[in-house]
Coordinates of C-alpha atoms in Angstrom, one line a residue:
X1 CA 130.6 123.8 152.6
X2 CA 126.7 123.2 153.2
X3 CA 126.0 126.5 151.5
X4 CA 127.5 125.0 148.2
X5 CA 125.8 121.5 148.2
X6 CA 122.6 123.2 148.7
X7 CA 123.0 125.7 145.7
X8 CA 121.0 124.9 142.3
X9 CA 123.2 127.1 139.9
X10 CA 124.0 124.4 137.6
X11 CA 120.6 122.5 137.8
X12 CA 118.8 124.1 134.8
X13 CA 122.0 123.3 132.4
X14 CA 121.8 119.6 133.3
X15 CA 118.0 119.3 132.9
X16 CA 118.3 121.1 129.0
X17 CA 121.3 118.7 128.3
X18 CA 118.8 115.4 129.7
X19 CA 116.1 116.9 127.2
X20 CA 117.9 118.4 124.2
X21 CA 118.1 114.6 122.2
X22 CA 114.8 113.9 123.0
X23 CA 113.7 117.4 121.2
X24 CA 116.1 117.2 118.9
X25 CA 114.9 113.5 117.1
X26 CA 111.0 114.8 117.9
X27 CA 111.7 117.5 115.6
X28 CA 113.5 115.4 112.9
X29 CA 110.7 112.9 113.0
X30 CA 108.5 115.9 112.6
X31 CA 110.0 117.1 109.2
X32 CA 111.0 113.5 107.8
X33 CA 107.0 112.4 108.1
X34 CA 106.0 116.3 106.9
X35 CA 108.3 115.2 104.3
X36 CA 106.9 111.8 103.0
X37 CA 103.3 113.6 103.7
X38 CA 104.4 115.6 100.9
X39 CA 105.6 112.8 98.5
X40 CA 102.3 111.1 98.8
X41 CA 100.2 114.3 98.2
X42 CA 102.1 114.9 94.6
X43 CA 102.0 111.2 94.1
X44 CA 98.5 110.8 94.3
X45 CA 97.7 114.0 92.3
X46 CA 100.1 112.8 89.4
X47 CA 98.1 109.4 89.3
X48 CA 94.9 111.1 89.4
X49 CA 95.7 113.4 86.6
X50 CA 97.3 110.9 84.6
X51 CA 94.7 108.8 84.5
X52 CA 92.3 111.6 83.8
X53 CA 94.7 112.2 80.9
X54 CA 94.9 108.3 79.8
X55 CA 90.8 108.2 80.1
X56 CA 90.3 110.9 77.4
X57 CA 93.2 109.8 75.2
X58 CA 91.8 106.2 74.5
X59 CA 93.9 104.9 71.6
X60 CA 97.2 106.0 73.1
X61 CA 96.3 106.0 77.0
X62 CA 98.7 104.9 78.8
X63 CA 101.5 107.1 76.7
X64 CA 99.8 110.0 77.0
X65 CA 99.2 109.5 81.0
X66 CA 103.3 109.0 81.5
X67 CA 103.8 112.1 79.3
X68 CA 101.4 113.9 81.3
X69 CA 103.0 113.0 84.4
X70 CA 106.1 113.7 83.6
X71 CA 105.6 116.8 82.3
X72 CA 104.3 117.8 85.7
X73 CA 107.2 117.8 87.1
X74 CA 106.0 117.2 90.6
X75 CA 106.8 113.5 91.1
X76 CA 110.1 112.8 93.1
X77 CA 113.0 111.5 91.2
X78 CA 112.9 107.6 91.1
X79 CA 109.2 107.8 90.6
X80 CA 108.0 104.7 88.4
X81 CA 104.6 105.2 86.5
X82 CA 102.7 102.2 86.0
X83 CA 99.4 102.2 83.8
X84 CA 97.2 99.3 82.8
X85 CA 94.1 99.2 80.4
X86 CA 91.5 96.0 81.3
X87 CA 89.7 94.7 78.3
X88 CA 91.5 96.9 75.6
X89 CA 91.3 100.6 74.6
X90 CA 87.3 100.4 74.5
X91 CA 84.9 103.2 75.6
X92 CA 83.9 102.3 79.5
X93 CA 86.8 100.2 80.1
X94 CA 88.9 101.0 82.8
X95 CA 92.4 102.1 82.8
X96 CA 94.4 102.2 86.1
X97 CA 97.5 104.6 86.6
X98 CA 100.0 103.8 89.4
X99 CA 102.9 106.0 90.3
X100 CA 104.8 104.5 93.0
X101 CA 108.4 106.3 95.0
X102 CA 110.4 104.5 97.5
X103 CA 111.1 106.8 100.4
X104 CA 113.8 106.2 103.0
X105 CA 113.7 107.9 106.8
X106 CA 116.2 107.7 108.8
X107 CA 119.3 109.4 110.7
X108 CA 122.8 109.5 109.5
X109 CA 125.5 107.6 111.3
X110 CA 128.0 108.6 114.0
X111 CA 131.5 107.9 114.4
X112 CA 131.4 104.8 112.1
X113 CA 128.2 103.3 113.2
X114 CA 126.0 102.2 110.3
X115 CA 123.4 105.1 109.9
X116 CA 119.7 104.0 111.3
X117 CA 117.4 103.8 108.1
X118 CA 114.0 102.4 106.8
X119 CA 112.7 102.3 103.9
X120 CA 108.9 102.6 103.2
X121 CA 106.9 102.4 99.3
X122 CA 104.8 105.8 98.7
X123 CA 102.0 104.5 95.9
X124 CA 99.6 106.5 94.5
X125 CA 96.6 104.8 92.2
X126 CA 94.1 106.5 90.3
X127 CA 91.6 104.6 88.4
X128 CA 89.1 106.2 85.2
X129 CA 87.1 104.6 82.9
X130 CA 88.0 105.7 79.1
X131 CA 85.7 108.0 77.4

């Protein structure tokens, strides 16, 4: 009976099972934030090149910088472009192009209980002065 309380045959298992949710939500955190890393690099590229776009258009800027964008295709779906000229469509002005994605993070939900989930606003802004 004192050989068997003193064997470890099981010990291993029980550490892995103590571990295994603690690996298994580091490596969902891991792709969720590689995940919005990669929403804000194509949302900050699109607003740079739109408003690279809107800044040598300067009679129809802002149209042309949402067509641009668009046309991209990179920008997540539910993406809203934003673009504002100050001080008119004149040479040297500035026009600013916003494209901005609401991102949500979180875990589903188990046996009824309301799923764990934040949302977080992705906004990318590019500013150019029209040529």
């Amino acid at each position: 009976m004192r050989r068997r309380l003193n064997e470890n045959r099981g010990q291993s298992f029980v550490e892995f099972a103590f571990i295994l949710p603690f690996l298994v939500f580091l490596v969902l955190g891991i792709v969720q934030f590689g995940r919005a890393w990669h929403n804000y690099l194509s949302i900050t590229d699109a607003a740079r090149v739109g408003a690279r776009e809107a800044a040598t258009h300067r009679t129809t800027a802002c149209a042309t910088a949402s067509t641009k964008i668009n046309s991209m295709g990179i920008i997540p779906a539910g993406s809203t472009i934003g673009c504002t000229l100050s001080g008119g469509a004149v040479t040297g002005q500035p026009v600013r192009v916003t494209v901005t994605y609401s991102f949500s993070i979180g875990l589903p939900g188990f046996f009824g209980v309301p799923a764990f989930a934040r949302n977080f606003t992705i906004q990318g802004i590019a500013q150019e002065r029209l040529e």
